[in-house]
Coordinates of C-alpha atoms (C1' of nucleotides) in Angstrom, one line a residue:
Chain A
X1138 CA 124.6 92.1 89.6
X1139 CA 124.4 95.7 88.8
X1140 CA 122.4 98.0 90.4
X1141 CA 119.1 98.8 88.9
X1142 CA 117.0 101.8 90.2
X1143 CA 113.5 103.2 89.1
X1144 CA 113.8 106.5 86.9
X1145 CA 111.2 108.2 86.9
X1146 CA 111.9 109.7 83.6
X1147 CA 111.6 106.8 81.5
X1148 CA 109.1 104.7 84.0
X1149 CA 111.2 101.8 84.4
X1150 CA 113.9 100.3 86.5
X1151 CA 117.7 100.7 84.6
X1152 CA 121.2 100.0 85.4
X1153 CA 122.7 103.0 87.1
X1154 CA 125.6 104.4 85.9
X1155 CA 127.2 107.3 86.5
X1156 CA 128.6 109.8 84.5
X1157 CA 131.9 109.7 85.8
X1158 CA 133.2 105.9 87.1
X1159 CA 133.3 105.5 90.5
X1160 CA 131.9 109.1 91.4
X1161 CA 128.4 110.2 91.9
X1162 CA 126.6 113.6 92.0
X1163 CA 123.3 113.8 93.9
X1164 CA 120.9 116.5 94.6
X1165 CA 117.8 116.2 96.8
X1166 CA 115.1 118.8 97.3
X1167 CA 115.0 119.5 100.8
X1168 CA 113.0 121.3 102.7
X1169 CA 111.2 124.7 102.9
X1170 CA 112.2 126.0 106.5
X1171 CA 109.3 127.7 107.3
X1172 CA 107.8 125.7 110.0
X1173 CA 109.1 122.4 111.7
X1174 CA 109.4 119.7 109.2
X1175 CA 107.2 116.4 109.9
X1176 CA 107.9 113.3 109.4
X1177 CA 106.4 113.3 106.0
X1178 CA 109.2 115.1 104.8
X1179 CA 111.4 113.4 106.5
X1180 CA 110.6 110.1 104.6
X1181 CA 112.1 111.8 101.3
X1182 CA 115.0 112.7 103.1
X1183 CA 116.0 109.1 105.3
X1184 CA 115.1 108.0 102.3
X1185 CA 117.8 110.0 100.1
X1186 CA 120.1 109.3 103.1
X1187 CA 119.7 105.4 102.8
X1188 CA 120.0 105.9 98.6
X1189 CA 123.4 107.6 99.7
X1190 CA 124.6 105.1 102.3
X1191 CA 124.3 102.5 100.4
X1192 CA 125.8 104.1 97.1
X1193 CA 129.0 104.8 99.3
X1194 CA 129.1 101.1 100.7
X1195 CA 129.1 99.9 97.0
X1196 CA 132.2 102.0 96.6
X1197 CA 130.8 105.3 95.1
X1198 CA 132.0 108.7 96.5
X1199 CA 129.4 110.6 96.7
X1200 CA 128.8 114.2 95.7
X1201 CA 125.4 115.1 97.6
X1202 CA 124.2 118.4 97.7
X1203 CA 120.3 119.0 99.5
X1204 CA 119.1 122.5 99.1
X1205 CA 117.5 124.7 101.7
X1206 CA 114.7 126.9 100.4
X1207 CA 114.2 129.9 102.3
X1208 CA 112.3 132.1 100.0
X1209 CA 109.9 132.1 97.3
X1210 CA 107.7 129.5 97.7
X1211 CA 103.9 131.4 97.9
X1212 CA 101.3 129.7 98.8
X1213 CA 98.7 129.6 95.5
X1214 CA 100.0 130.5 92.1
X1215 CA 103.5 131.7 91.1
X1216 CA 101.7 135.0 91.2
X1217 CA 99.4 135.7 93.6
X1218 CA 98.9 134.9 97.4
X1219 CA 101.8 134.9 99.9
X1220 CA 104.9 133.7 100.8
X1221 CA 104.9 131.2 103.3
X1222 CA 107.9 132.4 104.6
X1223 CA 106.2 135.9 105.6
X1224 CA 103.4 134.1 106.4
X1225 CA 105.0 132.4 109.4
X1226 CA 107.2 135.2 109.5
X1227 CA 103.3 137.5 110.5
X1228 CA 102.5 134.6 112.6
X1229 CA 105.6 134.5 115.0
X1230 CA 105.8 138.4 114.7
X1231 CA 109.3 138.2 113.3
X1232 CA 111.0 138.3 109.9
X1233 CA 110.9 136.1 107.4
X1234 CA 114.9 136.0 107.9
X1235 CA 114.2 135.0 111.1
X1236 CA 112.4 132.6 110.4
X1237 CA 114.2 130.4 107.8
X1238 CA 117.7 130.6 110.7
X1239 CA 115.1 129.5 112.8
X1240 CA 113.6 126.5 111.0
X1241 CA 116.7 126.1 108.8
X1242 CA 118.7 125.2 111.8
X1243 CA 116.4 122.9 113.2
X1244 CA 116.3 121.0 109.9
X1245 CA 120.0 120.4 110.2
X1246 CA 119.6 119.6 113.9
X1247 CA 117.6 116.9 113.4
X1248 CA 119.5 115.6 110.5
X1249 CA 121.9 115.4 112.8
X1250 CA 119.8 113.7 115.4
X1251 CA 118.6 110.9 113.0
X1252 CA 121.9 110.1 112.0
X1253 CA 122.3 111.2 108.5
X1254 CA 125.5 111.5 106.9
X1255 CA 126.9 115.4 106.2
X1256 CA 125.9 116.3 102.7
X1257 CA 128.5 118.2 100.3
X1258 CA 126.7 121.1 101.2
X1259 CA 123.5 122.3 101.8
X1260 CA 123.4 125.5 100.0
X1261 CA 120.2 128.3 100.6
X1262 CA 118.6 130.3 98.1
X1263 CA 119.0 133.4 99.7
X1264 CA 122.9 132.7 99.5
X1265 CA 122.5 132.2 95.7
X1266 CA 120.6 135.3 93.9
X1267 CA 123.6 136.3 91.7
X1268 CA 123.3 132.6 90.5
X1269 CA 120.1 132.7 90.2
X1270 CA 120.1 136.0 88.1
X1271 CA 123.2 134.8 85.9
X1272 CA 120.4 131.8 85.0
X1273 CA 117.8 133.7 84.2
X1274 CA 119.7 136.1 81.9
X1275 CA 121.0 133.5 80.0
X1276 CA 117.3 131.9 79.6
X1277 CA 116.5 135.3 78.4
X1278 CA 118.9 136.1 75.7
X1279 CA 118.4 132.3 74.3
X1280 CA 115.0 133.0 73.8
X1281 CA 113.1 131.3 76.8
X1282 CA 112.7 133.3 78.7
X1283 CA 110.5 136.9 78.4
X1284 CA 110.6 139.8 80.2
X1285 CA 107.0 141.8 81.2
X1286 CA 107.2 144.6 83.4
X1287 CA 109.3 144.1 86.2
X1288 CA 108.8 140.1 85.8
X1289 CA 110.5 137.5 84.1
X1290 CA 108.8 134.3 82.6
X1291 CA 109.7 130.8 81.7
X1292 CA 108.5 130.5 78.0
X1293 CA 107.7 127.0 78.0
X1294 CA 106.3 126.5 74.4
X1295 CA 110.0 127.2 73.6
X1296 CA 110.9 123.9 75.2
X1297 CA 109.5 121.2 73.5
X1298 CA 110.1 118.4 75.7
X1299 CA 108.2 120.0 78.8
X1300 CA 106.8 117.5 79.9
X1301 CA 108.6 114.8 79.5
X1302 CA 109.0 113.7 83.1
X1303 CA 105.8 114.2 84.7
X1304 CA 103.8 112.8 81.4
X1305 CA 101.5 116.1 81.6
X1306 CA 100.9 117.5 78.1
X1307 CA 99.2 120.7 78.0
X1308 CA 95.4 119.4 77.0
X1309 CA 95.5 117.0 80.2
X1310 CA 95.9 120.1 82.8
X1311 CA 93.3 121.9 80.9
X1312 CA 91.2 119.7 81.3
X1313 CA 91.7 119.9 85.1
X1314 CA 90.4 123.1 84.6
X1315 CA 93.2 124.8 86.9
X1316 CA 95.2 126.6 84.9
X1317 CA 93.9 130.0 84.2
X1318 CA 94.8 132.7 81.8
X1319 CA 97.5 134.9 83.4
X1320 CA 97.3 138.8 81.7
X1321 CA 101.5 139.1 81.7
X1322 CA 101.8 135.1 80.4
X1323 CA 101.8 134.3 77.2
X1324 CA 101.0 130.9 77.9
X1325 CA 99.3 129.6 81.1
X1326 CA 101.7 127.1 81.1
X1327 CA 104.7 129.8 81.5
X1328 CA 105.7 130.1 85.1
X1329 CA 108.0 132.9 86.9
X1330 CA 111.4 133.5 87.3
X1331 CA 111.7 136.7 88.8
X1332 CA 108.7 138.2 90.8
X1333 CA 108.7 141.8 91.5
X1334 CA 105.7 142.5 94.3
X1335 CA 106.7 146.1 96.6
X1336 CA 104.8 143.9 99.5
X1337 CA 107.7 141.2 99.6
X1338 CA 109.9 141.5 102.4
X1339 CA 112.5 139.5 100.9
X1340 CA 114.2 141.9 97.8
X1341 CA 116.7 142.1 95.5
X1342 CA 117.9 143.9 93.0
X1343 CA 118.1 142.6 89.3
X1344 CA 118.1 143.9 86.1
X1345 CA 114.2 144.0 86.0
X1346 CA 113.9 145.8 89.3
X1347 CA 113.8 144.8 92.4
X1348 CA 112.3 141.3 93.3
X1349 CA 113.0 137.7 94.4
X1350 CA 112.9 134.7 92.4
X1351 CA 110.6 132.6 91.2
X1352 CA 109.9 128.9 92.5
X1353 CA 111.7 127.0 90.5
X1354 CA 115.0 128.4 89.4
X1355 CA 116.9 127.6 92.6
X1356 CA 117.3 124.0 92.6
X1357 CA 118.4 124.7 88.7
X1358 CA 120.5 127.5 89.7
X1359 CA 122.4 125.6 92.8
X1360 CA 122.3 122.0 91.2
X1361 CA 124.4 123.4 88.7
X1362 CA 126.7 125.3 90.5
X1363 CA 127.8 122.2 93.1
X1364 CA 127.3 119.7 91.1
X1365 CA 127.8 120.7 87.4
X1366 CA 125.1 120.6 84.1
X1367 CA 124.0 117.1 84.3
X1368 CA 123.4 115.3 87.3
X1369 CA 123.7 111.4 87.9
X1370 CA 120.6 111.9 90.5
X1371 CA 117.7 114.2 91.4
X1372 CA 115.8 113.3 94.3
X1373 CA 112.8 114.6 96.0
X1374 CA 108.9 113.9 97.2
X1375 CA 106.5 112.4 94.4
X1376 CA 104.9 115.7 94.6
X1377 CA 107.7 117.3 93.3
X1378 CA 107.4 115.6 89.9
X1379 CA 105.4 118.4 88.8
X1380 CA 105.6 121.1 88.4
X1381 CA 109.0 121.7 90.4
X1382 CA 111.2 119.0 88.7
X1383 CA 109.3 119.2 85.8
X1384 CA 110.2 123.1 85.6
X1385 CA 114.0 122.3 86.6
X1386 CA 114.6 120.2 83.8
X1387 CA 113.1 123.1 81.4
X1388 CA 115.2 126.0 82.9
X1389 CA 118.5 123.8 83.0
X1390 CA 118.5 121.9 79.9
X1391 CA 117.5 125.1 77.8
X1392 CA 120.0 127.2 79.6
X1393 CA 122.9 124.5 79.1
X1394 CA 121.9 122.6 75.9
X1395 CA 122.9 119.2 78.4
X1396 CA 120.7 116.6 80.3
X1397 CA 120.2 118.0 83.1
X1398 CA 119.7 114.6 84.9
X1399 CA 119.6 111.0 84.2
X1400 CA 118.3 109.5 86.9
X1401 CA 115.2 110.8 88.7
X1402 CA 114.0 109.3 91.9
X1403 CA 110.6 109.9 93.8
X1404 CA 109.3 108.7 97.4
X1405 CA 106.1 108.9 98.0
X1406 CA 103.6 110.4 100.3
X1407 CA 103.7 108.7 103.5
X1408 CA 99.9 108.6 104.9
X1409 CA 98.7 108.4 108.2
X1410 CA 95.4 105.9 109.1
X1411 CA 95.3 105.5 105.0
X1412 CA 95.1 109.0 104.4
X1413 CA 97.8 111.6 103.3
X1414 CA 99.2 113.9 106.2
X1415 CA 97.7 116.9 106.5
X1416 CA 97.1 119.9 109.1
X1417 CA 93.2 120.3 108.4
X1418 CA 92.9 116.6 108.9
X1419 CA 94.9 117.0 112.6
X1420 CA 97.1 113.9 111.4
X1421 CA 100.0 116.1 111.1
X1422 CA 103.4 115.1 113.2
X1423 CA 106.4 116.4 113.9
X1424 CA 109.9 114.8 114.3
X1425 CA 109.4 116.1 118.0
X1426 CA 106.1 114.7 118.5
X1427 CA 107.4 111.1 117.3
X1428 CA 110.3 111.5 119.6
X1429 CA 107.7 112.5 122.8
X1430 CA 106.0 109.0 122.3
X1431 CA 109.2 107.2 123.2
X1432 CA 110.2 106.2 119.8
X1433 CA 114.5 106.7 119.4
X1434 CA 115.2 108.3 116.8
X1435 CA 117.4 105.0 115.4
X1436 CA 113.6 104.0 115.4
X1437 CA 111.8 106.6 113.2
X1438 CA 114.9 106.0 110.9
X1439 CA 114.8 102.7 110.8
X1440 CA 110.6 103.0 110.0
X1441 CA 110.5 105.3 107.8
X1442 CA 113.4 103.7 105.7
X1443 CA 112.3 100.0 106.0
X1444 CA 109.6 100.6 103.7
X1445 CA 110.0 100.2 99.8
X1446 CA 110.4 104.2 98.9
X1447 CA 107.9 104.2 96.2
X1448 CA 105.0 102.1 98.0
X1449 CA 102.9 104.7 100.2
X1450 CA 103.7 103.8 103.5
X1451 CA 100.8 104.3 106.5
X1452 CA 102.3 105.6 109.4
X1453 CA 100.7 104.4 112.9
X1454 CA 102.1 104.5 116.3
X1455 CA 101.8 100.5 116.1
X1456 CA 104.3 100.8 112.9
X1457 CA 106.4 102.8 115.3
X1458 CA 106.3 100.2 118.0
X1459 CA 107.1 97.2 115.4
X1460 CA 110.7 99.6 114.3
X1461 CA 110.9 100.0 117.7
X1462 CA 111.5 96.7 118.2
X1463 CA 113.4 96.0 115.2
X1464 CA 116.1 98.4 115.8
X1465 CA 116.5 97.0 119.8
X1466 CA 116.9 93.5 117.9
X1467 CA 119.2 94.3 116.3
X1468 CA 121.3 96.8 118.6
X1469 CA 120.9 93.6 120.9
X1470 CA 122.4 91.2 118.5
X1471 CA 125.5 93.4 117.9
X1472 CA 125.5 94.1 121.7
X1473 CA 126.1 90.1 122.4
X1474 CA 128.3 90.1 119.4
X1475 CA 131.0 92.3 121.5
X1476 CA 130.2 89.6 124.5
X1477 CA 130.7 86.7 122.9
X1478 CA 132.2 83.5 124.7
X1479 CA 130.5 80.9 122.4
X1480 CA 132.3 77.4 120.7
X1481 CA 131.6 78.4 117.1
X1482 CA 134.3 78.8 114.8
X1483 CA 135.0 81.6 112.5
X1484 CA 135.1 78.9 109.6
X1485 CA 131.3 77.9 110.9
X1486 CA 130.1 81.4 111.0
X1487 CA 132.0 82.8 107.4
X1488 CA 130.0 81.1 105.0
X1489 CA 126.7 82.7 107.4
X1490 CA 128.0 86.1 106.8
X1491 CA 128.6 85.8 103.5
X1492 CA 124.8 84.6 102.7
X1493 CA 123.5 87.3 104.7
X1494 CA 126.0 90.0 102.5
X1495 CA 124.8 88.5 99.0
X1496 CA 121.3 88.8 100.5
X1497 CA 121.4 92.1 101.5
X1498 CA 123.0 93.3 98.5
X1499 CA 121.1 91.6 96.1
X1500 CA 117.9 93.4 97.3
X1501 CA 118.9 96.7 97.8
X1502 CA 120.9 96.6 94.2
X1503 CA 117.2 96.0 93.3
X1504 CA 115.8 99.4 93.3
X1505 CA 116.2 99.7 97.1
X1506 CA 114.8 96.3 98.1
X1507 CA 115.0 97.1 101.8
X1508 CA 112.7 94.5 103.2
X1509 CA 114.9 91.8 101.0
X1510 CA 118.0 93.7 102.6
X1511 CA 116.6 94.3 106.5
X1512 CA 115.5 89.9 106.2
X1513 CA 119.1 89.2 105.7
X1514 CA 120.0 91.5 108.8
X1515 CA 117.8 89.0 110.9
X1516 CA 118.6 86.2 109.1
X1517 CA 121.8 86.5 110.1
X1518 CA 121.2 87.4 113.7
X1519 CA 119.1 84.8 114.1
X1520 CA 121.7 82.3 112.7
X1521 CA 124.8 83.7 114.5
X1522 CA 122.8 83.3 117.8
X1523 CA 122.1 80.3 117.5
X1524 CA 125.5 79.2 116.2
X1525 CA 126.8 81.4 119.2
X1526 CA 130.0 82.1 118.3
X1527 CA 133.5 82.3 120.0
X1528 CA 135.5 85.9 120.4
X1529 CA 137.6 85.7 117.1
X1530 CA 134.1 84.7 114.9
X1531 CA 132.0 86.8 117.0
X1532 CA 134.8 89.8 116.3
X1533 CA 134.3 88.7 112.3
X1534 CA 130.1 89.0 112.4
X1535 CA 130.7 92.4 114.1
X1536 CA 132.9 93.9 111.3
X1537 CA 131.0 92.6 108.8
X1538 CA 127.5 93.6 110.5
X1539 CA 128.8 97.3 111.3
X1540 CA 129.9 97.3 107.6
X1541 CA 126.2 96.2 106.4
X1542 CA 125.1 99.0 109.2
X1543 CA 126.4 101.5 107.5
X1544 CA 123.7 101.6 105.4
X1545 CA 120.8 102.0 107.6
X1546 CA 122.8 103.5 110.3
X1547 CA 120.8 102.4 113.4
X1548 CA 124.2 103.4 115.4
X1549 CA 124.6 99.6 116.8
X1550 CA 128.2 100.1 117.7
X1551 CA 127.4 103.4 119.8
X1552 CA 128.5 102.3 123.4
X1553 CA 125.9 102.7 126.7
X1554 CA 127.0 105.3 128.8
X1555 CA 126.3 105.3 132.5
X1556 CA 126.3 107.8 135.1
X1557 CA 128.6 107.1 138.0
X1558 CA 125.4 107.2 140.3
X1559 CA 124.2 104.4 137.8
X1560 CA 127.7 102.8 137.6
X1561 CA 127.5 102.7 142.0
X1562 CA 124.4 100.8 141.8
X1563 CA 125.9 98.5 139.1
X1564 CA 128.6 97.6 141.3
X1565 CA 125.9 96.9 144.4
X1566 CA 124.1 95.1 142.6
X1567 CA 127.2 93.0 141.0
X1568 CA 128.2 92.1 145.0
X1569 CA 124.8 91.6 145.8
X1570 CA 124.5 88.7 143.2
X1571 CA 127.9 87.3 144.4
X1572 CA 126.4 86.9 147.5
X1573 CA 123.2 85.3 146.1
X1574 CA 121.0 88.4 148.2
X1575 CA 118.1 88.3 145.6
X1576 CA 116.7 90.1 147.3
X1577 CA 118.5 93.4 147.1
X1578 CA 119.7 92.4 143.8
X1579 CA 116.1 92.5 142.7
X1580 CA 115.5 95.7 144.1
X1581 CA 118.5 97.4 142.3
X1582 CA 117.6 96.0 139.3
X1583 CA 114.1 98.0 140.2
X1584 CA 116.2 101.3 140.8
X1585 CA 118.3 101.3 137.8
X1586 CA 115.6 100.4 135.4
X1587 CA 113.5 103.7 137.2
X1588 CA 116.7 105.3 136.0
X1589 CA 116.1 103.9 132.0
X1590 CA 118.8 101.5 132.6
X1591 CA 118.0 97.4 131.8
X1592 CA 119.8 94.5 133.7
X1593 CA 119.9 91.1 132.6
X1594 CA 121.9 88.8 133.9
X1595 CA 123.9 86.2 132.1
X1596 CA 126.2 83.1 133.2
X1597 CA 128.9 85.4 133.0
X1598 CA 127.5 87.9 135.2
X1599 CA 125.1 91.0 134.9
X1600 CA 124.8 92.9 131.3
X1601 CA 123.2 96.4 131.8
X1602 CA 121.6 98.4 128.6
X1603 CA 120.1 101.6 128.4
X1604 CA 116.4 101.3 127.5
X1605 CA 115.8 102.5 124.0
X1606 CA 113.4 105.0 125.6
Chain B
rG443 C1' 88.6 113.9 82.6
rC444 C1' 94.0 112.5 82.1
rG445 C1' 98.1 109.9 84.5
rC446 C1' 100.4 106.8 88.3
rG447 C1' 100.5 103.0 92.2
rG448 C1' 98.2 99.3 95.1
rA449 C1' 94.8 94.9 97.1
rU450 C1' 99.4 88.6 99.9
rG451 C1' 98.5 84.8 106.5
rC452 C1' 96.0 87.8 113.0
rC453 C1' 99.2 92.5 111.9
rA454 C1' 103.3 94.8 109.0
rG455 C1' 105.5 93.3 104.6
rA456 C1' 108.8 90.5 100.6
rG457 C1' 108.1 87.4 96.4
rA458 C1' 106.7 89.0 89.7
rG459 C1' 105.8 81.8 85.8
rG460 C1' 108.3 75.8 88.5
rC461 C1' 113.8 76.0 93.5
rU462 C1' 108.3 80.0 97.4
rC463 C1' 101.8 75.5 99.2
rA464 C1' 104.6 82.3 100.3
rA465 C1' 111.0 85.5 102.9
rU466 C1' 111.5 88.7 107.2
rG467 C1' 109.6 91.1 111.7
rG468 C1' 105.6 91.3 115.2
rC469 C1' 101.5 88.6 117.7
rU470 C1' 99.8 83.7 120.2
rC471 C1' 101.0 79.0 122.4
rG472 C1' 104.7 75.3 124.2
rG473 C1' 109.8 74.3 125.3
rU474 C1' 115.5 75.1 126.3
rC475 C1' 118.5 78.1 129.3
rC476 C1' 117.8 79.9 134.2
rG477 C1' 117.6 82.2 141.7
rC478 C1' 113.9 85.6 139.5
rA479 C1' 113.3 88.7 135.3
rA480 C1' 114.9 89.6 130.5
rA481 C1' 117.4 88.3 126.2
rA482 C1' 118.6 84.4 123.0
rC483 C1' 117.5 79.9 120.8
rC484 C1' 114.1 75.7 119.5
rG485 C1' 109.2 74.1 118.1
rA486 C1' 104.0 74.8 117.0
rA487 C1' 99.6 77.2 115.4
rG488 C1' 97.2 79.9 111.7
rU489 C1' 96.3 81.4 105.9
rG490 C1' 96.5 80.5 100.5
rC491 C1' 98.0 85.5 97.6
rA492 C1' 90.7 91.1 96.1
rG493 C1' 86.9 88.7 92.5
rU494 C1' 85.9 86.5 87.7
rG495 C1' 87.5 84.5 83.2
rG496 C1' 91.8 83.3 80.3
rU497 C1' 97.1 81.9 78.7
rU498 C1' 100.3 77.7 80.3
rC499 C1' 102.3 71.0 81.5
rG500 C1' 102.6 74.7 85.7
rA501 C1' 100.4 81.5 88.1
rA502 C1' 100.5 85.8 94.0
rU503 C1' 103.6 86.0 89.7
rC504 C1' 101.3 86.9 82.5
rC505 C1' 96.5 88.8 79.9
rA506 C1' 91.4 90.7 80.2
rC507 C1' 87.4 92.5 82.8
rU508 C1' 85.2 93.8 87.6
rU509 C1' 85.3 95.7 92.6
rC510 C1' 87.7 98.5 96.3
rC511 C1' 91.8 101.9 98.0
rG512 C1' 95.7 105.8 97.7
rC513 C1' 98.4 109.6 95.1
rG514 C1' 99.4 113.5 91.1
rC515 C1' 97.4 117.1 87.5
rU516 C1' 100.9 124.7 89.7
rC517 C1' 100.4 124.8 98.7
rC518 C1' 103.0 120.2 99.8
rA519 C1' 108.7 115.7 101.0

RNA sequence: GCGCGGAUGCCAGAGAGGCUCAAUGGCUCGGUCCGCAAAACCGAAGUGCAGUGGUUCGAAUCCACUUCCGCGCUCCA
């Protein structure tokens, strides 16, 4: 069966196919690093970490490129308020450079921490001006582009199919009553380029003067350069449907006379208690805060990835709890599958795996099915336990499950480590058991688990684990 | 106003005409194993797919209307 996804674009689920057999190219809007990203944001990105994943373990190599905006966003209209770079930057008494290293870094630290695989590159605005510019020029001699003053606009009645992604037509936001006439736009509907402001810390210098660039033309600007003119897919948050994807395809497509992308994929908002995240509301989280309340960070991954990317999902501690549990499941099953002394034959456990492959494959083929895909993962847990298979089967299960891992990346194979004061105790509590004294073997067990470190014991002696804390 | 998406068992959440009188987790109860604990496995319980009307031999699944909820419409992943 081929894999079908839903485009955005054309508002239904097609075939994907890339451009060029066998080979991918990707771009997700990431983040603005202005402040610590929350958990919100990361659901768009596990999620276009999972859509990767599992592109590479149907064969594709994939070309992913996620931006890093660290200028230009402002926080009202593309010409008035402030950046919320400087913002922060006021806030934290330090520059606005400062402050995207700052936040920048973290994002890629947690990446890191939540076990997402390296991008292509993740290239910054700031690092990209003379692209930028180069864009804009070429928008300007084609005719789409206007110069007033020391600003540059996007002339969007020169684009006819504005529009065309979000389903927004000009009359519609009218009627929301919040666009409103601009003196310098010729449209209301024309949005900036190039800004120049003398207040803007971050400056360049362009042809128009100096300035930085508008809100848009990055992801336009850097797509292209990575990834080439047309893209096989563009990722990002449902908000980003308009007007930032909306505006991308406008700039691109006009600048290169190409598609700029064929595939267009959305997550939406995750909410907390029903409602969308939000500081005012004080249901705001941070990776760290998730982390603090015990959950791994296999966990988060696993529960913010487990749930169908275009259904809103409610976050709650109790959802956190349930991945929780999910994840040490599963890291359990592949933890017996390397500890395996069962009668089962590899012939009795083959046809088992294979089910559970199909399964998995079939539903995430289908638009990301993941809870079709994450009920074969227990399926076949539950039916390889129960089989309980020898070394040689048990060695198959674990290839094959690792494989299937790859996808969701919950790091099952990652080894327990323990410290040779925990190691000590380990050893006491081995000889205490040989020696049937439960009761010191009982209060070891109490030690090491004060220590995060789980005993059980087995026929075959004592399995410690690390507690998934 | 315009445009999306949703309402499934105690909870989370699949299923989009018959193979599903509802997958998969969790929860509860009983059991196997077992020094204890845990894990694993086995079994049981519970409900009937928001409401109404329709299409059909047959509907969570299609159509219509109604009710309720969330999101977008230049801050936002």
């Amino acid at each position: 069966m081929a894999i079908q996804f839903y485009n955005t674009l054309t508002k239904k689920k097609e075939e994907f196919a890339p451009q060029e057999k066998g080979v991918v190219r990707m771009y997700n809007c990431g983040p603005t690093v202005y402040s610590y990203p929350h958990i919100g944001n990361f659901r768009a990105f596990v999620f276009a970490d999972v859509l990767r994943r599992y592109l590479e373990y149907r064969g594709f190599d994939v070309k992913q490129v996620m931006n890093i905006t660290d200028v230009g966003h402002i926080t009202h209209d593309a010409d008035e308020g402030e950046d919320k770079m400087e913002l922060q930057a006021k806030k934290e008494k330090r520059d606005p450079w400062q402050i995207a290293a700052h936040y920048g870094g973290i994002f890629l630290d947690l990446r890191k921490q939540l076990g997402f695989a390296d991008a292509l590159a993740h290239p910054k605005a700031t690092d990209h001006i003379p692209e930028m510019l180069a864009m804009i020029e070429k928008l300007i001699e084609k005719g789409h582009a206007y110069v007033v003053g020391h600003n540059v606009y996007y002339s969007v009645a020169s684009f006819p199919n504005y529009g065309k992604l979000s389903g927004n037509i000009t009359e519609d936001l009218e009627a929301g009553a919040r666009i409103e006439p601009h003196p310098d736009k010729k449209d209301p509907r024309d949005f900036a380029l190039w800004k120049h402001d003398p207040h803007h810390v971050m400056q360049w210098d362009s042809p128009w003067g100096k300035g930085f660039p508008g809100w848009h033309i990055e992801c336009s600007a850097m797509s292209m350069k990575y990834l080439g003119e047309t893209l096989d897919i563009h990722t990002g948050g449902e908000d980003n449907i308009f007007p930032h994807h909306e505006c991308e395809i406008a700039q691109s497509e006009a600048a290169n006379g190409k598609l700029f992308c064929k595939m267009w994929m959305h997550a939406r908002f995750l909410l907390v208690d029903g409602q969308k995240m939000s500081k005012s509301l004080g249901n705001f989280y941070t990776v760290e805060d998730v982390f603090k309340h015990g959950v791994t960070a296999p966990a988060l991954r696993w529960g913010l990835a487990t749930s169908h990317y275009r259904q809103q999902m409610n976050f709650s501690w109790e959802s956190m709890q349930v991945a929780q549990g999910s994840v040490d499941k599963l890291i359990e099953f592949r933890r017996r599958l390397s500890d395996a002394h069962g009668a089962a034959t590899l012939e009795l456990v083959k046809p088992i795996v294979e089910k559970a492959r199909k399964d998995f494959e079939r539903g995430m083929d289908d638009d990301l099915n993941v809870s079709e895909a994450t009920a074969a993962l227990f399926t076949l847990a539950r039916e390889v336990n129960r089989l309980d298979p020898n070394p040689q089967a048990a060695a198959f299960v674990r290839d094959a499950f690792d494989k299937l891992d790859t996808v969701f990346n919950i790091g099952s194979a990652l080894p327990d480590v323990f410290t040779p004061e925990e190691q000590r105790l380990l050893d006491a509590r081995a000889a205490a058991r040989a020696s049937k004294n439960w009761d010191d073997s009982d209060r070891l067990r109490k030690e090491l688990e004060a220590k995060g470190v789980l005993v059980e014991d087995s026929p075959r002696g004592q399995r410690p684990r690390r507690a998934r804390k």
